[in-house]
Structure formats: C-alpha cells, structure tokens
Amino acid sequence: MSDPMAVGILRRDGRTDPFFDGAAEDRLVIKRCAPCDRWFAPDQVACDGCDDEEMSWAEATGEAALVTWTVTHGRPAEDGSAPPPAHLALVELAEGPWLHARLDGVRPASLREGLALRAVFVHPEEGESYLLFRPA
Ligand SMILES: [Zn+2]
C-alpha cells in the first residue's frame, strides 16, 4: 500500500517551481488564467476554460475552507510511543482551486466541512518549504 500522506502532496518537479519559490517566502502562489479570470492548483497543466498551457502564476490570499479530511496514524516508534495522528485535508481556496495539504493545530472535534482555514508555510532545515492549513 502506498503512503496515504504522499497522495496529492505537491513535489517540486520543474513545472511547480513558482509554487515552491513562493512557499519559501510565505506566499501561496498558484496558477491563474488571466483571460478566463480563473485560478487553478499549482499542478494544473492547462486552463479548463481555454486550454491555455501558458498560464501565469499569481499570489492567492491563503484563505480556504475545509472540504474533507482523513486522519492517519503513524507507526509506533521503536520505544513504543505513537506519533500524533496527522490530518490530511482537501481544502477549497477562496479563489476556487482545491488543494491537498496537511492540517495543523486542529482539534479533531472541531473539524467540519466548510471550516475556515488559513495557509501557513513550514520551513524545514532541509528540503522544501511546505504548505499547511490552520484554523483561521
Ligand atoms: Zn483560460
């Protein structure tokens, strides 16, 4: 079975560099088709409206709403301690696109469809900055 946390999470692959460059500066940068005035997820290849493959990148507000989520429980560590459960969410950005990302700082009982979220970026010492969503 593949790692459920890996599903849908963006990886830098050359086509998504502006997203990661933005993330490093705490900016949520996603794709936008200016002629159609529509926004898309960073890994969208072409505009659904006009098939334009030369979409621009633009900074989104970072506001989002929770669509759905799953809770994953990691494997216990060698000392037997269990890592805290992780919440992997599908969120709808205020601009319209849907993104997969982890949730942070949420109480499981507070999770509900439509919960207002805000994008935050984590900058690990090694590797790419990555996106999380926290309750707004
Ligand atoms: Zn378009």
Short mmCIF file of C-alpha atoms and ligand atoms in Angstrom, two decimals:
data_model
loop_
_atom_site.label_atom_id
_atom_site.label_comp_id
_atom_site.label_asym_id
_atom_site.label_seq_id
_atom_site.Cartn_x
_atom_site.Cartn_y
_atom_site.Cartn_z
CA MET A 1 0.00 0.00 0.00
CA SER A 2 1.32 3.44 -0.85
CA ASP A 3 1.83 6.10 1.79
CA PRO A 4 -1.51 7.89 2.19
CA MET A 5 0.26 11.11 3.20
CA ALA A 6 2.03 11.21 -0.14
CA VAL A 7 -1.17 11.20 -2.17
CA GLY A 8 -1.81 14.54 -3.77
CA ILE A 9 1.01 16.34 -1.99
CA LEU A 10 2.95 18.58 -4.35
CA ARG A 11 6.55 17.85 -5.20
CA ARG A 12 8.92 20.25 -6.91
CA ASP A 13 9.21 18.94 -10.44
CA GLY A 14 10.26 21.93 -12.55
CA ARG A 15 6.68 22.79 -13.51
CA THR A 16 5.73 23.79 -9.97
CA ASP A 17 8.84 25.82 -9.08
CA PRO A 18 6.93 29.12 -8.66
CA PHE A 19 4.76 27.47 -6.01
CA PHE A 20 7.81 26.35 -4.01
CA ASP A 21 9.65 29.64 -4.55
CA GLY A 22 6.55 31.39 -3.18
CA ALA A 23 6.29 28.95 -0.27
CA ALA A 24 9.85 29.79 0.75
CA GLU A 25 8.66 33.42 1.11
CA ASP A 26 5.38 32.56 2.89
CA ARG A 27 3.37 33.35 -0.21
CA LEU A 28 0.74 31.00 -1.66
CA VAL A 29 1.41 31.12 -5.40
CA ILE A 30 -0.95 29.20 -7.68
CA LYS A 31 -1.80 29.17 -11.36
CA ARG A 32 -4.11 31.71 -12.91
CA CYS A 33 -5.54 32.11 -16.38
CA ALA A 34 -5.92 35.85 -16.78
CA PRO A 35 -8.13 35.79 -19.93
CA CYS A 36 -10.63 33.48 -18.18
CA ASP A 37 -10.15 35.08 -14.73
CA ARG A 38 -9.86 31.58 -13.26
CA TRP A 39 -7.44 30.13 -10.72
CA PHE A 40 -6.00 26.63 -10.68
CA ALA A 41 -3.95 24.35 -8.46
CA PRO A 42 -0.16 24.58 -8.95
CA ASP A 43 -0.03 21.23 -10.76
CA GLN A 44 -2.78 22.09 -13.25
CA VAL A 45 -1.33 21.79 -16.75
CA ALA A 46 -3.82 23.70 -18.87
CA CYS A 47 -6.74 26.01 -18.27
CA ASP A 48 -10.08 24.16 -18.27
CA GLY A 49 -11.70 27.16 -19.90
CA CYS A 50 -9.47 27.88 -22.89
CA ASP A 51 -6.82 25.07 -22.87
CA ASP A 52 -4.12 27.71 -22.44
CA GLU A 53 -0.93 25.97 -21.32
CA GLU A 54 0.86 29.25 -20.70
CA MET A 55 -0.99 30.16 -17.55
CA SER A 56 0.59 32.73 -15.29
CA TRP A 57 1.28 32.39 -11.58
CA ALA A 58 -0.32 34.68 -9.05
CA GLU A 59 -0.45 35.06 -5.30
CA ALA A 60 -3.61 33.77 -3.63
CA THR A 61 -4.99 35.08 -0.36
CA GLY A 62 -4.32 31.86 1.54
CA GLU A 63 -7.91 31.75 2.73
CA ALA A 64 -9.57 28.38 2.34
CA ALA A 65 -12.42 26.19 3.52
CA LEU A 66 -12.21 22.56 4.57
CA VAL A 67 -13.80 20.16 2.07
CA THR A 68 -12.91 16.78 3.54
CA TRP A 69 -10.15 15.16 5.56
CA THR A 70 -8.65 11.88 6.68
CA VAL A 71 -6.80 11.03 9.86
CA THR A 72 -3.73 8.86 9.55
CA HIS A 73 -1.95 7.16 12.40
CA GLY A 74 1.78 6.68 12.01
CA ARG A 75 3.66 3.60 13.01
CA PRO A 76 4.74 3.45 16.66
CA ALA A 77 8.35 4.42 17.27
CA GLU A 78 10.90 1.89 18.48
CA ASP A 79 10.25 2.91 22.07
CA GLY A 80 6.57 2.11 21.57
CA SER A 81 5.36 5.71 21.63
CA ALA A 82 2.78 6.54 18.99
CA PRO A 83 3.24 9.69 16.90
CA PRO A 84 0.34 12.13 16.98
CA PRO A 85 -2.24 11.43 14.28
CA ALA A 86 -1.89 13.50 11.11
CA HIS A 87 -4.78 15.16 9.35
CA LEU A 88 -4.64 15.22 5.57
CA ALA A 89 -7.21 17.56 4.10
CA LEU A 90 -8.72 18.57 0.83
CA VAL A 91 -9.34 22.31 1.00
CA GLU A 92 -11.03 24.77 -1.32
CA LEU A 93 -9.10 28.01 -1.73
CA ALA A 94 -11.04 31.26 -1.69
CA GLU A 95 -10.03 31.60 -5.36
CA GLY A 96 -11.66 28.26 -6.20
CA PRO A 97 -8.97 25.58 -6.68
CA TRP A 98 -8.83 22.53 -4.46
CA LEU A 99 -5.56 21.51 -2.83
CA HIS A 100 -4.37 18.61 -0.72
CA ALA A 101 -2.44 19.65 2.36
CA ARG A 102 -1.95 18.71 5.96
CA LEU A 103 -3.84 20.41 8.73
CA ASP A 104 -2.06 21.79 11.77
CA GLY A 105 -3.33 22.92 15.13
CA VAL A 106 -6.75 21.39 14.75
CA ARG A 107 -8.84 19.66 17.37
CA PRO A 108 -10.48 16.60 15.78
CA ALA A 109 -13.84 17.50 17.33
CA SER A 110 -13.76 20.92 15.67
CA LEU A 111 -13.34 19.59 12.15
CA ARG A 112 -16.34 20.11 9.91
CA GLU A 113 -16.99 20.76 6.25
CA GLY A 114 -16.61 24.46 5.48
CA LEU A 115 -14.30 25.18 8.42
CA ALA A 116 -12.40 28.41 7.66
CA LEU A 117 -8.68 27.78 7.21
CA ARG A 118 -5.59 29.85 6.54
CA ALA A 119 -2.45 28.81 4.67
CA VAL A 120 0.78 28.71 6.65
CA PHE A 121 4.21 27.63 5.50
CA VAL A 122 6.76 25.50 7.28
CA HIS A 123 10.44 25.94 6.51
CA PRO A 124 12.34 22.80 7.49
CA GLU A 125 16.10 22.97 7.83
CA GLU A 126 16.39 20.55 4.95
CA GLY A 127 14.16 20.24 1.94
CA GLU A 128 11.41 22.37 0.51
CA SER A 129 9.15 24.69 2.44
CA TYR A 130 5.71 23.18 2.59
CA LEU A 131 2.13 24.24 2.99
CA LEU A 132 -0.16 23.55 5.93
CA PHE A 133 -3.57 24.88 6.80
CA ARG A 134 -4.60 26.05 10.25
CA PRO A 135 -7.99 27.18 11.53
CA ALA A 136 -8.47 30.83 10.54
ZN ZN B 1 -8.30 30.11 -19.68
#
